[in-house]
Short mmCIF file of C-alpha atoms in Angstrom, two decimals:
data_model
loop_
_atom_site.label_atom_id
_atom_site.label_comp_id
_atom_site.label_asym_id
_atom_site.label_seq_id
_atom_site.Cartn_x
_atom_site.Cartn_y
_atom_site.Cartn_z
CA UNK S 1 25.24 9.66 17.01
CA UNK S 2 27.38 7.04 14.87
CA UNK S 3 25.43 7.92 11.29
CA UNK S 4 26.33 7.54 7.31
CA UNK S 5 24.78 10.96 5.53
CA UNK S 6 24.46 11.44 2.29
CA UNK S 7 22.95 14.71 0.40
CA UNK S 8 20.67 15.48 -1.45
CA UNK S 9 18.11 12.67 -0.88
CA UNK S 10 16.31 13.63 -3.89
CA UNK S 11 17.52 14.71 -7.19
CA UNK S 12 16.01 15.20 -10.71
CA UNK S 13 18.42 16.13 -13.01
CA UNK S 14 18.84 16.22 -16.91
CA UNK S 15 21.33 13.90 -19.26
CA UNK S 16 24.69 15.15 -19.24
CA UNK S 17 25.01 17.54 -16.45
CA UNK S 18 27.37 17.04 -13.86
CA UNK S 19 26.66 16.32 -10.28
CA UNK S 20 27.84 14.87 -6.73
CA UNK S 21 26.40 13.05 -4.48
CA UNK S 22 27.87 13.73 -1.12
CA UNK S 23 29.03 11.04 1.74
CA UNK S 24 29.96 11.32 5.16
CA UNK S 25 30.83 9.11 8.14
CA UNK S 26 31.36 9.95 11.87
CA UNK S 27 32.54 6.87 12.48
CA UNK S 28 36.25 6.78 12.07
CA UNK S 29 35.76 3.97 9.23
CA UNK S 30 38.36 3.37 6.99
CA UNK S 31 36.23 0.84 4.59
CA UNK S 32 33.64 3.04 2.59
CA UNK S 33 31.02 2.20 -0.30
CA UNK S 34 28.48 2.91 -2.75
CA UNK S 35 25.93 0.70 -4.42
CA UNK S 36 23.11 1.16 -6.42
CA UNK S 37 19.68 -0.36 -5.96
CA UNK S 38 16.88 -1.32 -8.86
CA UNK S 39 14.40 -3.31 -9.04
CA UNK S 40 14.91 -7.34 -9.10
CA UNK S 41 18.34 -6.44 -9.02
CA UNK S 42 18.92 -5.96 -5.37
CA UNK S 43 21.94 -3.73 -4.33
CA UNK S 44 25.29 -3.76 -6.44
CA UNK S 45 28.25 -2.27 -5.97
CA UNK S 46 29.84 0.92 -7.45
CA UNK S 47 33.14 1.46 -6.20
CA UNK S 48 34.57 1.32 -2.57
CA UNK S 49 37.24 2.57 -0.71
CA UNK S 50 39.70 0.66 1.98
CA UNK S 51 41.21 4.06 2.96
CA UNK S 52 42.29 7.63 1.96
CA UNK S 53 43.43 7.71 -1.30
CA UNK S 54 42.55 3.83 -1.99
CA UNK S 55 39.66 3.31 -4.29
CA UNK S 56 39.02 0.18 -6.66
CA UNK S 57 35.72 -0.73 -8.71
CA UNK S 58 33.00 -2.58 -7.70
CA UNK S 59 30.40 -4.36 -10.17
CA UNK S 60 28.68 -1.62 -11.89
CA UNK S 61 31.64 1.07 -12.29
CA UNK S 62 30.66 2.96 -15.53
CA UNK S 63 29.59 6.21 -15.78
CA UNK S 64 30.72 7.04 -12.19
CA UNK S 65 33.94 8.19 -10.24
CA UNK S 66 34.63 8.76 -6.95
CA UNK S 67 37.39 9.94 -4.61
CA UNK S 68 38.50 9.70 -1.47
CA UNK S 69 40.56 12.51 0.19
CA UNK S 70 39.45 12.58 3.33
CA UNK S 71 38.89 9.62 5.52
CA UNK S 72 34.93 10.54 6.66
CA UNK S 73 34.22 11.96 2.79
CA UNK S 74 33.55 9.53 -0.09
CA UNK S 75 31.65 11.63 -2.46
CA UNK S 76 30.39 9.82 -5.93
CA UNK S 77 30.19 11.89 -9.28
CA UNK S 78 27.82 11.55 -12.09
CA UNK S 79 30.25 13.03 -14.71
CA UNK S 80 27.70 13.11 -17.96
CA UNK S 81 24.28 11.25 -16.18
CA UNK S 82 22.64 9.19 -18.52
CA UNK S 83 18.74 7.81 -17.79
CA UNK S 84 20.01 4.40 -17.18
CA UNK S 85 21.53 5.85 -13.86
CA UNK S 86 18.26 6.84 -12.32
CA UNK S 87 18.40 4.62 -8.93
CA UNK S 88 18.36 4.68 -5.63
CA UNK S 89 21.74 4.97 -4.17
CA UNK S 90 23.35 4.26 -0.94
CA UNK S 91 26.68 4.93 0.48
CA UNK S 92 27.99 2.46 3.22
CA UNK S 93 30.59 2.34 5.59
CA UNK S 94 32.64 0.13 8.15
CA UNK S 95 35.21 -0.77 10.29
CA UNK S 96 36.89 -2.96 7.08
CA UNK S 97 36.96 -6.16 7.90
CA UNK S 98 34.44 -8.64 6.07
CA UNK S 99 32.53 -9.69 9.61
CA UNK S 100 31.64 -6.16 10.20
CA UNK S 101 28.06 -4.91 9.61
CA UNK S 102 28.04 -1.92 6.95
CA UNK S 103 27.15 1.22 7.74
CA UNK S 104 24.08 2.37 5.15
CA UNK S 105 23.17 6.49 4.84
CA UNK S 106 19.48 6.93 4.17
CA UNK S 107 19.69 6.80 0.44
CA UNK S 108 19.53 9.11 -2.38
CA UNK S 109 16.97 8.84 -5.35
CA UNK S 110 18.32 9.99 -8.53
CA UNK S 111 16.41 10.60 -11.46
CA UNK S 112 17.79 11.57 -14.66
CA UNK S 113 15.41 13.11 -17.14
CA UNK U 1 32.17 -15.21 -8.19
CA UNK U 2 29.52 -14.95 -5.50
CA UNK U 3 25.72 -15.27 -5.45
CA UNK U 4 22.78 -15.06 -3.82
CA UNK U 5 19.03 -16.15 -4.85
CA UNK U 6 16.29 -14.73 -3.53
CA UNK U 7 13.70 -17.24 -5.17
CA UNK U 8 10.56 -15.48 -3.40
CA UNK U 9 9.83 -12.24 -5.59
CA UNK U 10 6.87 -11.01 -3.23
CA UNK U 11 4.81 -12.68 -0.37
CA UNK U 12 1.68 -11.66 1.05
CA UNK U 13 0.24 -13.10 4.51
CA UNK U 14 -2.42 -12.01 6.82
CA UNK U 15 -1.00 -10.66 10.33
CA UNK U 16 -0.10 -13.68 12.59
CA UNK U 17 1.02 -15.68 10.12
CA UNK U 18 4.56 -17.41 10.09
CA UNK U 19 6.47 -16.63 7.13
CA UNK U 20 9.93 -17.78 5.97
CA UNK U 21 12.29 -15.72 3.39
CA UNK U 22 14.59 -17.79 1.40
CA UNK U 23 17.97 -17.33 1.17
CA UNK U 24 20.70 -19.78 -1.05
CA UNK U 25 24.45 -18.41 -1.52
CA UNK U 26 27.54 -19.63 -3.71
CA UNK U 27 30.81 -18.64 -2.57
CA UNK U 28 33.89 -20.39 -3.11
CA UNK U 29 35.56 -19.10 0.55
CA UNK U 30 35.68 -20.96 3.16
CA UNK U 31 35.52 -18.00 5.34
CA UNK U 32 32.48 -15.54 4.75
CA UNK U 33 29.46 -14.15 6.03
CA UNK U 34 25.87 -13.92 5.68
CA UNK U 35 23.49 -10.79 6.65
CA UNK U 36 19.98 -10.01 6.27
CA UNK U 37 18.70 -6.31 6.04
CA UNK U 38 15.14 -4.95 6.01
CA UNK U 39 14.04 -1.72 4.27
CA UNK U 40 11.16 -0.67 4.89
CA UNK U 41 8.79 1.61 2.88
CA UNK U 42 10.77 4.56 4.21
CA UNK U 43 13.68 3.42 2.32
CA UNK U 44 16.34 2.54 4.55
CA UNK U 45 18.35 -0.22 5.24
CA UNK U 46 18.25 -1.82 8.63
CA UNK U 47 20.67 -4.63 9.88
CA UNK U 48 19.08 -7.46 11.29
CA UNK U 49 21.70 -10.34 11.70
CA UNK U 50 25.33 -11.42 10.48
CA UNK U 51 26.62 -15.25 10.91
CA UNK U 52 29.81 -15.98 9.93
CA UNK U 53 30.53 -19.56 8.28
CA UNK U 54 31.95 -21.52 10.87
CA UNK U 55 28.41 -20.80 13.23
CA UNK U 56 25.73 -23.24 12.18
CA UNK U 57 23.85 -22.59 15.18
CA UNK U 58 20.94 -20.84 14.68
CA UNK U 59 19.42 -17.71 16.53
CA UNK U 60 16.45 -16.36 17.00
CA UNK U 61 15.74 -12.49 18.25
CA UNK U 62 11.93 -12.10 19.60
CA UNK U 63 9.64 -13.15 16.42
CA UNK U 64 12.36 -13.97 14.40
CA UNK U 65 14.99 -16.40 13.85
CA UNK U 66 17.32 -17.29 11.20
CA UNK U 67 18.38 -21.38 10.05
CA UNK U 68 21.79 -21.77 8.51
CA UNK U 69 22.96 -24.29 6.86
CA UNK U 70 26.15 -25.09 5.19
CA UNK U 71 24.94 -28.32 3.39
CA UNK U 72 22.69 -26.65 1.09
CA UNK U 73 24.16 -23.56 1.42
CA UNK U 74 21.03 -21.61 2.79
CA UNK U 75 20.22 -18.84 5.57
CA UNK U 76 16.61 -18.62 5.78
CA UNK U 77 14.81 -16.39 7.84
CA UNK U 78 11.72 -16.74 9.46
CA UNK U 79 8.80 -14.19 10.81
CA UNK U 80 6.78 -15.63 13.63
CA UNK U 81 3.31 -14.34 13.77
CA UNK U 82 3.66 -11.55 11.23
CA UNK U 83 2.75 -8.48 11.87
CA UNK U 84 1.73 -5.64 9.56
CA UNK U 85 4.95 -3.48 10.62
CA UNK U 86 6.90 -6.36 9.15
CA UNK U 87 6.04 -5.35 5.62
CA UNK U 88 9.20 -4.35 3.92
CA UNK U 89 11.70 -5.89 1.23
CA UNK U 90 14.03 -8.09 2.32
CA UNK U 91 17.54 -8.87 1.22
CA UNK U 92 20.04 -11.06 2.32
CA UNK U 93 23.87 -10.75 1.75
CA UNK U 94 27.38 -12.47 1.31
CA UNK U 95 30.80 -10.84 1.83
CA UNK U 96 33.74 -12.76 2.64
CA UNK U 97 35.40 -11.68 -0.85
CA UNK U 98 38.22 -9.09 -1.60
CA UNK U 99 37.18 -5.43 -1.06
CA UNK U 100 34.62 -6.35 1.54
CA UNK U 101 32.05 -6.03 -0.62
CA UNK U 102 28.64 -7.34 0.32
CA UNK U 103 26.79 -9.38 -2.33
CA UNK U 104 22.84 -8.98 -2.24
CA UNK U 105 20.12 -11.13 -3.29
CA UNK U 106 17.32 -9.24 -4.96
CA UNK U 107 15.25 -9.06 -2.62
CA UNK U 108 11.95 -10.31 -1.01
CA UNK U 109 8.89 -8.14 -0.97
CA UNK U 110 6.66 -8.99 2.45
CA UNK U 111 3.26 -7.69 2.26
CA UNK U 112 1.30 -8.42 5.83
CA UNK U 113 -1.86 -7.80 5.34
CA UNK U 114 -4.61 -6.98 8.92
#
């Protein structure tokens, strides 16, 4: 089954300490993303990827990093978390080109304490 | 830059109502495209629809359908007697830009009510 997963799917977590926030696509895409979702705000973008090794900022960029060594891996990384970064985040993926629907995991609620 | 307004915050009907999402865009390509998604209360986001910018026509898919139009720049989408499964937030979306990155409104809360 052609899916976007992303783990955990819940996570409380206190200022400062590290953590990841796995992706994963079975889908062969080269064109990966995160955003983050609040309220009024809709969903903005993080950073993407256009392929292994390729990564660029989106709109909201601070306070996260990502990499992209694989092509099915995109994790994102909360290096100090601050409480302004509790969200809802989603990782997307797709074939690349603008027409193409996106991909979207299931989510992952972050709270930072 | 690119933009889209979701004017409706949150609308309630009572099941078999019709109700229409708005949806108004500013891009300055002349090639892009438009999506809606639905998330439900479970939290994820569902596809519904993509049109790309040279497609005025417009579709509809069972009890919905979806009216672009270029000249003022809108891609509304309309519920045809709503049902209570139908409650969920709304969100259209732009890409067309560099980095394939898909601009989102902010969202419309539906609330159908039995």
């Amino acid at each position: 089954e052609a899916q976007v997963t992303q783990n955990p799917r819940y996570l409380i977590t206190v200022t400062g300490k590290k953590l990841t926030v796995t992706c994963s696509q079975n889908m062969n895409h080269e064109y990966m993303s995160w955003y983050r979702q609040d309220p009024g705000l809709g969903l903005r973008q993080i950073y993407y990827s256009m392929n292994v090794e390729v990564t660029d900022k989106g709109d909201v960029p601070e306070g996260y990093k990502v990499s992209r060594k694989e092509k099915r891996n995109f994790p994102l990384i909360l290096e100090s978390p601050s409480p302004n970064q509790t969200s809802l985040y989603f990782c997307a993926s797709s074939s690349g080109q603008a027409y193409n629907e996106q991909f979207f995991g299931p989510g992952t609620r972050l709270t930072v304490l | 830059a690119q933009k889209v307004t979701q004017a409706q915050t949150e609308i309630s009907v009572v099941e078999k109502e019709d109700v229409t999402l708005d949806c108004v865009y500013e891009t300055r390509d002349t090639t892009y495209y438009l999506f809606w998604y639905k998330q439900p209360p479970s939290g994820e986001l569902v596809f519904l629809i993509r049109r790309n910018s040279f497609d005025e026509q417009n579709e509809i898919s069972g009890r919905y359908s979806w009216n672009f139009q270029k000249s003022t720049s809108s891609f509304n989408f309309t519920i045809t007697a709503s049902q209570v499964v139908d409650s969920a937030v709304y969100f259209c979306a732009l890409s067309g830009g560099y980095g394939n990155k898909l601009v989102f409104g902010a969202g419309t809360i539906l609330r159908v009510k039995s």
